[in-house]
Coordinates of C-alpha atoms and ligand atoms in Angstrom, one line a residue:
X165 CA -184.7 128.4 126.8
X166 CA -185.6 128.3 123.1
X167 CA -189.4 129.1 122.7
X168 CA -191.5 127.8 119.4
X169 CA -192.2 131.8 118.5
X170 CA -188.7 132.4 118.4
X171 CA -187.6 133.8 115.0
X172 CA -184.5 131.8 114.6
X173 CA -184.5 129.2 111.5
X174 CA -185.2 125.8 112.4
X175 CA -181.7 124.7 112.0
X176 CA -180.3 127.4 114.1
X177 CA -182.8 127.1 116.7
X178 CA -182.2 123.4 116.9
X179 CA -178.5 124.0 117.4
X180 CA -179.2 126.8 120.0
X181 CA -181.4 124.2 122.1
X182 CA -179.0 121.4 121.8
X183 CA -175.9 123.6 122.7
X184 CA -178.0 124.9 125.8
X185 CA -178.3 121.3 126.9
X186 CA -174.5 121.0 126.3
X187 CA -175.2 118.3 123.6
X188 CA -173.5 118.0 120.3
X189 CA -175.6 118.5 117.1
X190 CA -175.7 114.6 115.3
X191 CA -174.4 114.9 112.0
X192 CA -177.5 114.9 109.5
X193 CA -177.1 112.1 107.0
X194 CA -177.1 114.7 104.4
X195 CA -179.2 115.9 101.1
X196 CA -182.7 114.7 100.9
X197 CA -182.6 113.2 104.3
X198 CA -181.9 116.6 106.0
X199 CA -184.3 118.4 104.0
X200 CA -187.0 115.8 105.0
X201 CA -186.4 116.1 108.8
X202 CA -186.8 120.2 108.8
X203 CA -190.4 119.8 109.4
X204 CA -190.0 117.2 111.7
X205 CA -187.2 119.2 113.6
X206 CA -189.6 122.2 113.7
X207 CA -192.4 120.1 115.3
X208 CA -190.0 118.3 117.9
X209 CA -188.8 121.8 119.2
X210 CA -192.3 123.0 119.2
X211 CA -192.2 122.6 123.0
X212 CA -189.2 122.1 125.2
X213 CA -188.1 118.6 126.5
X214 CA -188.9 118.0 129.9
X215 CA -185.7 118.6 132.5
X216 CA -186.2 115.5 134.6
X217 CA -186.8 112.1 134.3
X218 CA -190.4 112.1 135.8
X219 CA -191.0 115.1 133.2
X220 CA -189.6 113.4 130.4
X221 CA -191.6 110.0 131.2
X222 CA -194.7 111.7 131.2
X223 CA -193.9 113.8 127.9
X224 CA -193.0 111.1 125.8
X225 CA -196.2 109.2 127.2
X226 CA -198.2 112.1 125.8
X227 CA -196.3 112.7 122.7
X228 CA -198.0 113.0 119.1
X229 CA -195.2 114.6 117.3
X230 CA -195.2 111.9 114.7
X231 CA -197.6 109.6 113.5
X232 CA -196.6 106.7 115.3
X233 CA -198.5 107.8 118.2
X234 CA -201.5 106.6 116.3
X235 CA -200.9 103.0 116.1
X236 CA -198.7 102.6 119.4
X237 CA -200.4 100.7 122.2
X238 CA -198.0 102.6 124.4
X239 CA -194.8 104.2 124.5
X240 CA -191.5 102.5 125.4
X241 CA -189.5 105.2 127.2
X242 CA -186.6 102.9 128.4
X243 CA -185.7 100.9 131.6
X244 CA -182.9 100.4 134.0
X245 CA -180.5 102.6 136.1
X246 CA -181.3 106.5 135.7
X247 CA -177.4 106.8 136.6
X248 CA -176.1 104.1 134.4
X249 CA -172.4 103.9 133.3
X250 CA -173.5 101.7 130.2
X251 CA -176.3 103.0 128.0
X252 CA -177.9 100.5 125.6
X253 CA -179.5 102.0 122.4
X254 CA -181.6 99.9 120.2
X255 CA -183.8 100.7 117.2
X256 CA -187.6 100.6 117.8
X257 CA -190.3 98.9 119.9
X258 CA -191.3 95.4 118.6
X259 CA -194.8 94.0 119.1
X260 CA -193.9 92.6 122.3
X261 CA -192.2 95.7 123.5
X262 CA -195.1 97.9 122.4
X263 CA -197.4 95.5 124.5
X264 CA -195.4 95.3 127.5
X265 CA -194.1 98.8 127.5
X266 CA -190.5 97.9 127.7
X267 CA -187.5 97.7 125.4
X268 CA -185.8 94.3 124.5
X269 CA -188.1 91.7 125.6
X270 CA -188.7 88.2 124.3
X271 CA -185.9 86.1 122.9
X272 CA -183.8 89.2 121.4
X273 CA -184.1 90.9 125.2
X274 CA -183.1 87.8 126.8
X275 CA -180.0 87.4 124.4
X276 CA -179.2 91.0 125.5
X277 CA -179.4 90.1 129.1
X278 CA -176.9 87.2 128.2
X279 CA -174.8 89.6 126.4
X280 CA -174.3 92.1 129.4
X281 CA -174.1 89.2 131.7
X282 CA -171.0 88.1 129.8
X283 CA -169.3 91.5 130.7
X284 CA -170.4 91.2 134.3
X285 CA -173.7 93.6 133.9
X286 CA -177.2 93.0 135.1
X287 CA -179.9 94.3 133.0
X288 CA -180.8 96.7 135.7
X289 CA -177.4 98.2 136.2
X290 CA -177.6 99.6 132.7
X291 CA -180.4 102.1 131.0
X292 CA -181.8 100.8 127.8
X293 CA -183.7 103.0 125.2
X294 CA -184.5 102.8 121.8
X295 CA -184.1 105.5 118.8
X296 CA -187.8 105.3 118.6
X297 CA -190.3 105.4 122.0
X298 CA -193.2 104.0 119.4
X299 CA -193.4 100.8 117.4
X300 CA -193.1 101.2 113.6
X301 CA -195.8 99.2 112.1
X302 CA -195.0 95.8 110.7
X303 CA -191.6 96.6 112.4
X304 CA -190.4 98.5 109.5
X305 CA -187.4 100.7 110.1
X306 CA -187.8 104.2 111.5
X307 CA -188.3 107.1 109.0
X308 CA -186.0 109.6 109.0
X309 CA -188.7 112.3 110.1
X310 CA -189.6 109.9 112.7
X311 CA -186.2 109.5 114.2
X312 CA -185.6 113.3 113.9
X313 CA -189.1 114.2 116.0
X314 CA -188.1 111.6 118.5
X315 CA -184.4 112.3 119.0
X316 CA -184.5 115.3 121.6
X317 CA -186.1 112.6 124.0
X318 CA -183.0 110.2 123.5
X319 CA -180.8 113.1 123.7
X320 CA -182.4 114.4 127.1
X321 CA -182.1 110.7 128.3
X322 CA -178.4 110.6 127.5
X323 CA -177.9 113.9 129.2
X324 CA -179.8 113.0 132.5
X325 CA -178.2 109.3 132.6
X326 CA -174.9 110.6 131.8
X327 CA -173.5 107.2 130.9
X328 CA -169.8 106.8 130.5
X329 CA -170.1 104.6 127.2
X330 CA -173.2 104.1 124.8
X331 CA -173.5 100.6 123.4
X332 CA -175.4 100.8 120.0
X333 CA -176.8 97.6 119.1
X334 CA -177.8 97.1 115.4
X335 CA -177.7 99.0 112.4
X336 CA -180.7 101.7 112.8
X337 CA -179.3 102.6 116.1
X338 CA -175.9 102.8 114.8
X339 CA -176.7 104.8 111.9
X340 CA -179.2 107.3 113.7
X341 CA -176.8 107.8 116.5
X342 CA -173.5 108.3 114.3
X343 CA -175.1 110.0 111.3
X344 CA -173.9 107.2 109.1
X345 CA -175.2 105.1 106.1
X346 CA -172.4 102.5 106.5
X347 CA -173.6 99.1 107.7
X348 CA -172.8 97.7 111.1
X349 CA -169.8 95.5 109.8
X350 CA -168.1 98.7 109.0
X351 CA -169.0 100.9 112.1
X352 CA -168.1 98.0 114.6
X353 CA -164.2 97.9 115.5
X354 CA -164.1 101.7 115.1
X355 CA -163.8 104.3 117.5
X356 CA -166.8 106.7 117.8
X357 CA -167.6 109.5 119.9
X358 CA -170.6 111.7 120.9
X359 CA -170.5 114.9 122.8
X360 CA -167.3 116.3 121.2
X361 CA -165.6 113.5 122.0
X362 CA -166.6 112.8 125.6
X363 CA -168.9 110.0 125.2
X364 CA -167.8 106.6 123.4
X365 CA -170.0 104.7 121.7
X366 CA -169.5 101.3 120.6
X367 CA -171.2 99.6 117.8
X368 CA -172.2 95.8 117.7
X369 CA -174.9 93.5 116.1
X370 CA -178.5 93.7 117.3
X371 CA -179.5 90.4 119.4
X372 CA -182.3 89.9 116.9
X373 CA -179.8 89.5 114.2
X374 CA -177.8 87.2 116.6
X375 CA -180.8 84.9 116.8
X376 CA -180.7 84.3 113.0
X377 CA -176.9 84.6 112.6
X378 CA -175.4 82.8 115.7
X379 CA -172.2 82.8 114.1
X380 CA -171.6 86.4 114.6
X381 CA -171.7 86.0 118.2
X382 CA -168.1 86.0 118.3
X383 CA -167.8 89.6 117.0
X384 CA -170.3 90.8 119.6
X385 CA -168.1 89.4 122.3
X386 CA -165.1 91.3 120.8
X387 CA -167.3 94.5 120.7
X388 CA -168.3 93.8 124.4
X389 CA -164.8 93.2 125.3
X390 CA -163.8 96.5 123.6
X391 CA -166.4 98.3 125.6
X392 CA -165.5 96.9 128.8
X393 CA -161.9 98.1 128.3
X394 CA -163.2 101.4 127.6
X395 CA -165.0 101.3 130.7
X396 CA -162.2 99.9 132.9
X397 CA -159.9 103.0 131.4
X398 CA -162.3 105.3 132.3
X399 CA -162.4 104.0 136.0
X400 CA -158.7 104.5 136.3
Ligands
SF4_636 S1 -192.2 107.8 118.1 FE1 -191.1 109.5 119.4 S2 -191.6 111.4 118.4 FE2 -193.2 109.9 117.5 S3 -194.9 109.9 118.6 FE3 -193.6 108.2 119.5 S4 -192.5 109.3 121.2 FE4 -193.4 110.9 119.9

């Protein structure tokens, strides 16, 4: 296990730590963004990430790695099956999620439930998490350093759940997961993988966006069909 007082550089330590977890290092967004994350990465690795679900939940609940801990009502860890084949990854808690401690509630959450039911899945059969576990003020986009600080928690959730597929909903989730600046419209419909090609990632629109742009539902249905096909092939 990598300890905080190791003499390795922040980047080398992070890579060694993630390699020890068997998790590929996500591609940094490059240039200034990469430089901005150094400090956050140092902070995020100052303590090892808990090895099991209970420990991880407890660690997240007490986390003060980024400034969002000051404004949150509570952390939003994630919900669902801890051995789910499908993992849904969104952006960050909104006001309602911050109040209730659960991701994807309210109208967007109901629409996500409908999306899942359309491919034969109940909400409790998948695991739902976010890039950030704490609500950014005024629902602004996560900052690079916040996402970097929080990343090890999501990586551990992915490792513990060991899903067969990740459905990245919305621009922020897709860009952070894939280390891309491309819009969802370009990322969806392409093949993406994490963990050295072992874990497929399907990108689609966020249900909150669909509430504003219902004509895009047809595209989401296409994305869900792609995800279902991937899962069906993995079961053969
Ligand atoms: S957003 Fe993540 S890193 Fe920041 S305080 Fe919350 S749990 Fe910690």
